[in-house]
Amino acid sequence: MRWLVLCLAMSLGAQTFTFTPAAPRQGQTLEVRAGNDATEARLDGRTITLFPQPDGLSLGLMPIPVLEKPGAYTLEFLDKSGAVIHSSHLTVLDAHYPKQNIAIAPAISELKPSPGEQDTVNAFRKEVTPKRHWAEPLDIPVHGCITSLFGVARYYNGKPTGEYHAGLDQRAAAGTPIHAIAAGVVKIVEPYNLRGGTVAIDHGQGLESIYLHMSKFAVKEGDVVGRGDVIGYAGATGRATGPHLHWTIYANGVAVSPLQWVHAVPCAPRKPAVKNKKQTGSN
């Protein structure tokens, strides 16, 4: 009996409960790992599935929403009965997302979604499939600089929209090939009114991506794509002021910062035109 108690104690002591990053910012993703006794994780009322991995541990992607209040939280690990078997404490840091104003024509700013557009995208975000297709590092879909950061509070023509930017905008000339950030299954290929030419990919186990404003598609729904495969071409369709790529990563249905997963840099500020002496009237 004493031997049995000792073995149980050693087993419990060896159980793994980890997460990274240790101090996430608003908009980041926690990679939660645990021994196979844990099947779910819960943070601030949000519960995610932990999927068994080849290394013997289970992994889940816990999103920290952009609007999550900074402060102390408890991450709970649950077994298959829903009982809490371990708790870890963490602090969510303020990401200090800035504001951004965009000058946009009224006809574009007032565009409405296509019939069923919102419902289809929302259903896509809610779906979590058990097969993992993705591996790190993820690929970047285009190599253009960033024209609009993730998480910024959006203003149109100086007026607040009440929304934040749920993805990255990258500079991309019309016709630039767009690449899948990871392997997965294509779930949406649609020429929407609001999002423009849209492709959405399920990468499995809670990771998804969506790409907007395409001028042309290179895939169809149901296709299985690999990391780096061309899925379409950049354009200015939908609510766009010019050719570019908007893309979003979802972790268990919540938009999260792509810059935690890939490297991209903001575009350099454009320098104002310099007027000559005759134009300025200077001596």
Tab-separated table of C-alpha atoms in Angstrom:
chain	number	residue	atom	x	y	z
A	1	MET	CA	0.000	0.000	0.000
A	2	ARG	CA	2.826	2.415	0.875
A	3	TRP	CA	4.440	1.638	-2.518
A	4	LEU	CA	1.142	2.382	-4.308
A	5	VAL	CA	0.731	5.735	-2.534
A	6	LEU	CA	4.323	6.668	-3.429
A	7	CYS	CA	3.794	5.779	-7.096
A	8	LEU	CA	0.609	7.856	-7.243
A	9	ALA	CA	2.357	10.814	-5.672
A	10	MET	CA	5.221	10.558	-8.159
A	11	SER	CA	2.760	10.346	-11.037
A	12	LEU	CA	0.892	13.447	-9.901
A	13	GLY	CA	4.140	15.300	-9.294
A	14	ALA	CA	5.287	14.519	-12.834
A	15	GLN	CA	2.072	15.802	-14.389
A	16	THR	CA	2.695	18.716	-16.766
A	17	PHE	CA	0.722	21.969	-16.719
A	18	THR	CA	2.361	24.768	-18.714
A	19	PHE	CA	1.494	27.752	-20.891
A	20	THR	CA	3.403	30.244	-23.034
A	21	PRO	CA	3.911	33.155	-23.111
A	22	ALA	CA	4.133	33.513	-19.327
A	23	ALA	CA	2.725	37.068	-19.366
A	24	PRO	CA	0.540	37.441	-22.479
A	25	ARG	CA	-0.605	40.751	-23.887
A	26	GLN	CA	-4.121	41.529	-25.015
A	27	GLY	CA	-4.650	39.905	-28.409
A	28	GLN	CA	-2.065	37.168	-27.964
A	29	THR	CA	-2.519	33.382	-27.875
A	30	LEU	CA	-1.593	31.112	-24.991
A	31	GLU	CA	-0.234	27.746	-26.049
A	32	VAL	CA	-1.497	25.572	-23.206
A	33	ARG	CA	0.123	22.162	-22.611
A	34	ALA	CA	-0.752	19.443	-20.145
A	35	GLY	CA	-0.526	15.725	-19.504
A	36	ASN	CA	-3.327	13.686	-20.993
A	37	ASP	CA	-5.353	13.724	-17.759
A	38	ALA	CA	-6.319	17.281	-18.718
A	39	THR	CA	-8.759	17.469	-21.631
A	40	GLU	CA	-9.777	21.134	-21.408
A	41	ALA	CA	-8.526	24.483	-20.135
A	42	ARG	CA	-10.574	27.445	-18.912
A	43	LEU	CA	-9.712	31.136	-18.577
A	44	ASP	CA	-12.163	33.883	-17.608
A	45	GLY	CA	-15.148	31.736	-18.581
A	46	ARG	CA	-13.732	30.617	-21.930
A	47	THR	CA	-13.106	26.860	-22.269
A	48	ILE	CA	-10.947	25.262	-24.964
A	49	THR	CA	-10.193	21.646	-25.880
A	50	LEU	CA	-6.720	20.218	-25.315
A	51	PHE	CA	-5.776	17.834	-28.129
A	52	PRO	CA	-3.314	14.930	-27.657
A	53	GLN	CA	0.013	15.471	-29.451
A	54	PRO	CA	2.732	13.046	-30.626
A	55	ASP	CA	5.015	14.084	-27.722
A	56	GLY	CA	2.567	12.604	-25.209
A	57	LEU	CA	1.208	15.948	-24.022
A	58	SER	CA	-2.012	17.715	-24.979
A	59	LEU	CA	-2.109	21.190	-26.563
A	60	GLY	CA	-4.746	23.882	-26.800
A	61	LEU	CA	-4.805	27.466	-28.088
A	62	MET	CA	-6.279	29.877	-25.543
A	63	PRO	CA	-7.022	33.290	-27.079
A	64	ILE	CA	-6.630	36.482	-25.051
A	65	PRO	CA	-9.181	38.845	-26.660
A	66	VAL	CA	-8.099	42.360	-27.598
A	67	LEU	CA	-10.697	43.781	-25.196
A	68	GLU	CA	-9.703	41.522	-22.254
A	69	LYS	CA	-9.032	43.744	-19.248
A	70	PRO	CA	-5.386	43.735	-18.143
A	71	GLY	CA	-4.844	42.107	-14.769
A	72	ALA	CA	-4.559	38.834	-12.881
A	73	TYR	CA	-6.346	35.684	-14.078
A	74	THR	CA	-6.494	31.993	-13.231
A	75	LEU	CA	-5.981	29.346	-15.895
A	76	GLU	CA	-7.749	26.126	-14.939
A	77	PHE	CA	-6.976	22.661	-16.287
A	78	LEU	CA	-9.988	20.307	-16.408
A	79	ASP	CA	-10.293	16.544	-16.685
A	80	LYS	CA	-12.873	14.733	-18.810
A	81	SER	CA	-15.477	15.029	-16.040
A	82	GLY	CA	-15.053	18.808	-15.958
A	83	ALA	CA	-13.297	18.822	-12.592
A	84	VAL	CA	-10.435	21.257	-12.030
A	85	ILE	CA	-7.218	19.273	-11.565
A	86	HIS	CA	-4.767	22.181	-11.624
A	87	SER	CA	-4.793	25.988	-11.543
A	88	SER	CA	-2.118	28.417	-12.704
A	89	HIS	CA	-1.998	32.177	-12.236
A	90	LEU	CA	-1.069	34.627	-14.950
A	91	THR	CA	-1.198	38.341	-15.686
A	92	VAL	CA	-2.610	39.761	-18.915
A	93	LEU	CA	-0.648	42.858	-19.936
A	94	ASP	CA	-2.026	45.957	-21.642
A	95	ALA	CA	-0.988	45.898	-25.307
A	96	HIS	CA	-1.530	49.670	-25.672
A	97	TYR	CA	-3.104	49.363	-29.103
A	98	PRO	CA	-3.244	52.742	-30.869
A	99	LYS	CA	-6.039	54.405	-32.820
A	100	GLN	CA	-6.110	54.666	-36.605
A	101	ASN	CA	-8.136	56.932	-38.864
A	102	ILE	CA	-8.859	55.911	-42.439
A	103	ALA	CA	-10.134	58.283	-45.118
A	104	ILE	CA	-12.752	56.321	-46.987
A	105	ALA	CA	-15.424	57.221	-49.535
A	106	PRO	CA	-18.987	57.090	-48.145
A	107	ALA	CA	-20.029	54.550	-50.774
A	108	ILE	CA	-17.342	52.164	-49.531
A	109	SER	CA	-17.797	52.793	-45.794
A	110	GLU	CA	-21.534	52.128	-46.101
A	111	LEU	CA	-21.189	48.747	-47.818
A	112	LYS	CA	-23.374	46.046	-46.274
A	113	PRO	CA	-22.533	42.330	-46.004
A	114	SER	CA	-23.789	39.915	-48.646
A	115	PRO	CA	-26.803	37.810	-47.612
A	116	GLY	CA	-25.441	35.112	-45.302
A	117	GLU	CA	-21.917	36.583	-45.249
A	118	GLN	CA	-21.770	37.200	-41.505
A	119	ASP	CA	-23.483	33.924	-40.604
A	120	THR	CA	-21.132	31.882	-42.790
A	121	VAL	CA	-17.997	33.494	-41.368
A	122	ASN	CA	-19.309	33.205	-37.802
A	123	ALA	CA	-20.064	29.505	-38.319
A	124	PHE	CA	-16.559	28.995	-39.711
A	125	ARG	CA	-15.025	30.655	-36.644
A	126	LYS	CA	-16.999	28.449	-34.250
A	127	GLU	CA	-15.956	25.164	-35.863
A	128	VAL	CA	-13.099	23.305	-34.163
A	129	THR	CA	-11.904	20.170	-35.933
A	130	PRO	CA	-9.706	17.534	-34.224
A	131	LYS	CA	-7.107	16.894	-36.944
A	132	ARG	CA	-4.050	19.122	-36.760
A	133	HIS	CA	-2.702	20.266	-40.137
A	134	TRP	CA	-0.513	23.164	-38.978
A	135	ALA	CA	3.028	23.301	-37.691
A	136	GLU	CA	5.166	26.176	-36.541
A	137	PRO	CA	6.578	28.394	-37.873
A	138	LEU	CA	3.678	29.710	-39.925
A	139	ASP	CA	4.291	31.252	-43.333
A	140	ILE	CA	3.537	34.884	-44.130
A	141	PRO	CA	0.900	35.229	-46.886
A	142	VAL	CA	2.589	38.178	-48.651
A	143	HIS	CA	5.845	40.010	-47.997
A	144	GLY	CA	4.516	43.573	-48.120
A	145	CYS	CA	4.940	45.913	-45.161
A	146	ILE	CA	2.082	46.490	-42.701
A	147	THR	CA	-0.276	49.363	-43.484
A	148	SER	CA	-2.649	48.695	-40.576
A	149	LEU	CA	-1.769	46.865	-37.380
A	150	PHE	CA	-3.846	44.295	-35.568
A	151	GLY	CA	-5.833	45.627	-32.618
A	152	VAL	CA	-6.005	49.315	-33.550
A	153	ALA	CA	-9.247	51.152	-32.762
A	154	ARG	CA	-10.708	52.046	-36.142
A	155	TYR	CA	-11.955	55.501	-37.160
A	156	TYR	CA	-13.462	56.271	-40.580
A	157	ASN	CA	-13.133	59.874	-41.727
A	158	GLY	CA	-12.443	60.932	-38.139
A	159	LYS	CA	-15.462	59.137	-36.640
A	160	PRO	CA	-15.092	56.137	-34.297
A	161	THR	CA	-16.515	52.894	-35.629
A	162	GLY	CA	-16.612	51.163	-32.243
A	163	GLU	CA	-14.571	48.342	-33.788
A	164	TYR	CA	-10.953	47.250	-33.661
A	165	HIS	CA	-8.904	45.933	-36.571
A	166	ALA	CA	-9.087	42.146	-36.290
A	167	GLY	CA	-6.171	41.352	-38.592
A	168	LEU	CA	-3.187	42.750	-40.439
A	169	ASP	CA	-3.296	44.844	-43.607
A	170	GLN	CA	-0.221	44.344	-45.770
A	171	ARG	CA	0.794	46.227	-48.870
A	172	ALA	CA	0.247	44.066	-51.950
A	173	ALA	CA	-0.081	45.201	-55.546
A	174	ALA	CA	-3.084	43.947	-57.473
A	175	GLY	CA	-2.425	40.410	-58.634
A	176	THR	CA	0.169	39.589	-55.951
A	177	PRO	CA	-0.043	35.856	-55.075
A	178	ILE	CA	-1.399	35.162	-51.587
A	179	HIS	CA	-0.051	32.102	-49.744
A	180	ALA	CA	-1.627	29.899	-47.075
A	181	ILE	CA	0.032	30.477	-43.701
A	182	ALA	CA	-0.178	26.745	-42.920
A	183	ALA	CA	-1.613	23.522	-44.254
A	184	GLY	CA	-5.346	23.077	-43.900
A	185	VAL	CA	-8.749	22.599	-45.485
A	186	VAL	CA	-10.370	25.414	-47.469
A	187	LYS	CA	-13.800	26.134	-45.999
A	188	ILE	CA	-14.883	29.412	-47.666
A	189	VAL	CA	-14.286	30.770	-51.174
A	190	GLU	CA	-16.706	33.640	-51.799
A	191	PRO	CA	-16.888	37.067	-53.519
A	192	TYR	CA	-18.510	38.878	-50.584
A	193	ASN	CA	-19.803	42.462	-50.639
A	194	LEU	CA	-18.074	43.586	-47.429
A	195	ARG	CA	-14.988	41.380	-47.244
A	196	GLY	CA	-14.533	41.154	-50.989
A	197	GLY	CA	-12.943	38.041	-52.432
A	198	THR	CA	-12.582	35.822	-49.363
A	199	VAL	CA	-10.803	32.546	-48.649
A	200	ALA	CA	-10.974	30.887	-45.214
A	201	ILE	CA	-8.867	27.917	-44.128
A	202	ASP	CA	-9.279	25.540	-41.185
A	203	HIS	CA	-5.847	24.450	-39.958
A	204	GLY	CA	-7.264	22.185	-37.259
A	205	GLN	CA	-7.351	22.032	-33.458
A	206	GLY	CA	-8.630	25.584	-33.105
A	207	LEU	CA	-6.369	27.423	-35.574
A	208	GLU	CA	-7.983	29.149	-38.583
A	209	SER	CA	-7.133	31.927	-41.021
A	210	ILE	CA	-9.091	34.159	-43.404
A	211	TYR	CA	-7.904	36.345	-46.307
A	212	LEU	CA	-9.926	39.244	-47.757
A	213	HIS	CA	-10.215	41.624	-50.739
A	214	MET	CA	-8.900	39.125	-53.311
A	215	SER	CA	-9.242	39.859	-57.006
A	216	LYS	CA	-9.074	36.190	-58.038
A	217	PHE	CA	-9.212	32.765	-56.380
A	218	ALA	CA	-6.753	29.885	-56.831
A	219	VAL	CA	-8.618	27.312	-54.693
A	220	LYS	CA	-12.121	25.993	-54.173
A	221	GLU	CA	-14.023	24.898	-51.078
A	222	GLY	CA	-12.900	21.490	-49.836
A	223	ASP	CA	-9.367	21.749	-51.212
A	224	VAL	CA	-6.535	20.602	-48.954
A	225	VAL	CA	-3.664	23.090	-49.166
A	226	GLY	CA	-0.105	23.043	-47.907
A	227	ARG	CA	1.888	25.735	-46.156
A	228	GLY	CA	2.856	28.370	-48.722
A	229	ASP	CA	0.411	27.237	-51.436
A	230	VAL	CA	-1.105	30.033	-53.528
A	231	ILE	CA	-4.772	30.454	-52.594
A	232	GLY	CA	-5.601	33.638	-54.518
A	233	TYR	CA	-4.422	37.042	-55.679
A	234	ALA	CA	-4.510	40.468	-54.035
A	235	GLY	CA	-7.093	43.022	-55.048
A	236	ALA	CA	-9.289	45.859	-53.783
A	237	THR	CA	-12.675	44.160	-53.649
A	238	GLY	CA	-15.188	44.789	-50.858
A	239	ARG	CA	-14.567	47.560	-48.319
A	240	ALA	CA	-11.085	48.513	-49.447
A	241	THR	CA	-9.483	51.815	-50.448
A	242	GLY	CA	-6.887	50.173	-52.681
A	243	PRO	CA	-5.133	46.862	-53.427
A	244	HIS	CA	-3.835	45.148	-50.297
A	245	LEU	CA	-4.271	41.994	-48.233
A	246	HIS	CA	-6.222	41.898	-44.994
A	247	TRP	CA	-5.809	38.610	-43.158
A	248	THR	CA	-6.771	37.312	-39.730
A	249	ILE	CA	-5.744	34.412	-37.500
A	250	TYR	CA	-8.411	32.909	-35.250
A	251	ALA	CA	-7.571	30.871	-32.155
A	252	ASN	CA	-10.695	28.967	-31.122
A	253	GLY	CA	-12.892	31.547	-32.806
A	254	VAL	CA	-11.205	34.709	-31.483
A	255	ALA	CA	-9.114	37.027	-33.655
A	256	VAL	CA	-5.543	37.095	-32.328
A	257	SER	CA	-2.373	38.944	-33.260
A	258	PRO	CA	-0.632	37.468	-36.309
A	259	LEU	CA	2.610	39.116	-35.178
A	260	GLN	CA	2.937	36.470	-32.471
A	261	TRP	CA	3.125	33.891	-35.272
A	262	VAL	CA	4.909	35.610	-38.178
A	263	HIS	CA	7.355	38.473	-38.717
A	264	ALA	CA	6.327	41.599	-40.625
A	265	VAL	CA	7.264	45.269	-40.297
A	266	PRO	CA	5.173	48.447	-40.541
A	267	CYS	CA	5.529	50.537	-43.669
A	268	ALA	CA	7.764	53.584	-43.349
A	269	PRO	CA	5.790	56.837	-42.925
A	270	ARG	CA	5.395	58.658	-46.186
A	271	LYS	CA	7.368	61.885	-46.294
A	272	PRO	CA	5.411	65.014	-47.278
A	273	ALA	CA	6.255	66.502	-50.635
A	274	VAL	CA	8.846	69.272	-50.423
A	275	LYS	CA	7.765	72.479	-52.130
A	276	ASN	CA	10.340	74.502	-54.017
A	277	LYS	CA	11.152	78.131	-53.182
A	278	LYS	CA	8.935	79.556	-55.914
A	279	GLN	CA	5.943	77.615	-54.635
A	280	THR	CA	6.475	78.589	-51.020
A	281	GLY	CA	7.375	82.199	-51.720
A	282	SER	CA	10.529	81.959	-49.636
A	283	ASN	CA	13.771	83.761	-50.498
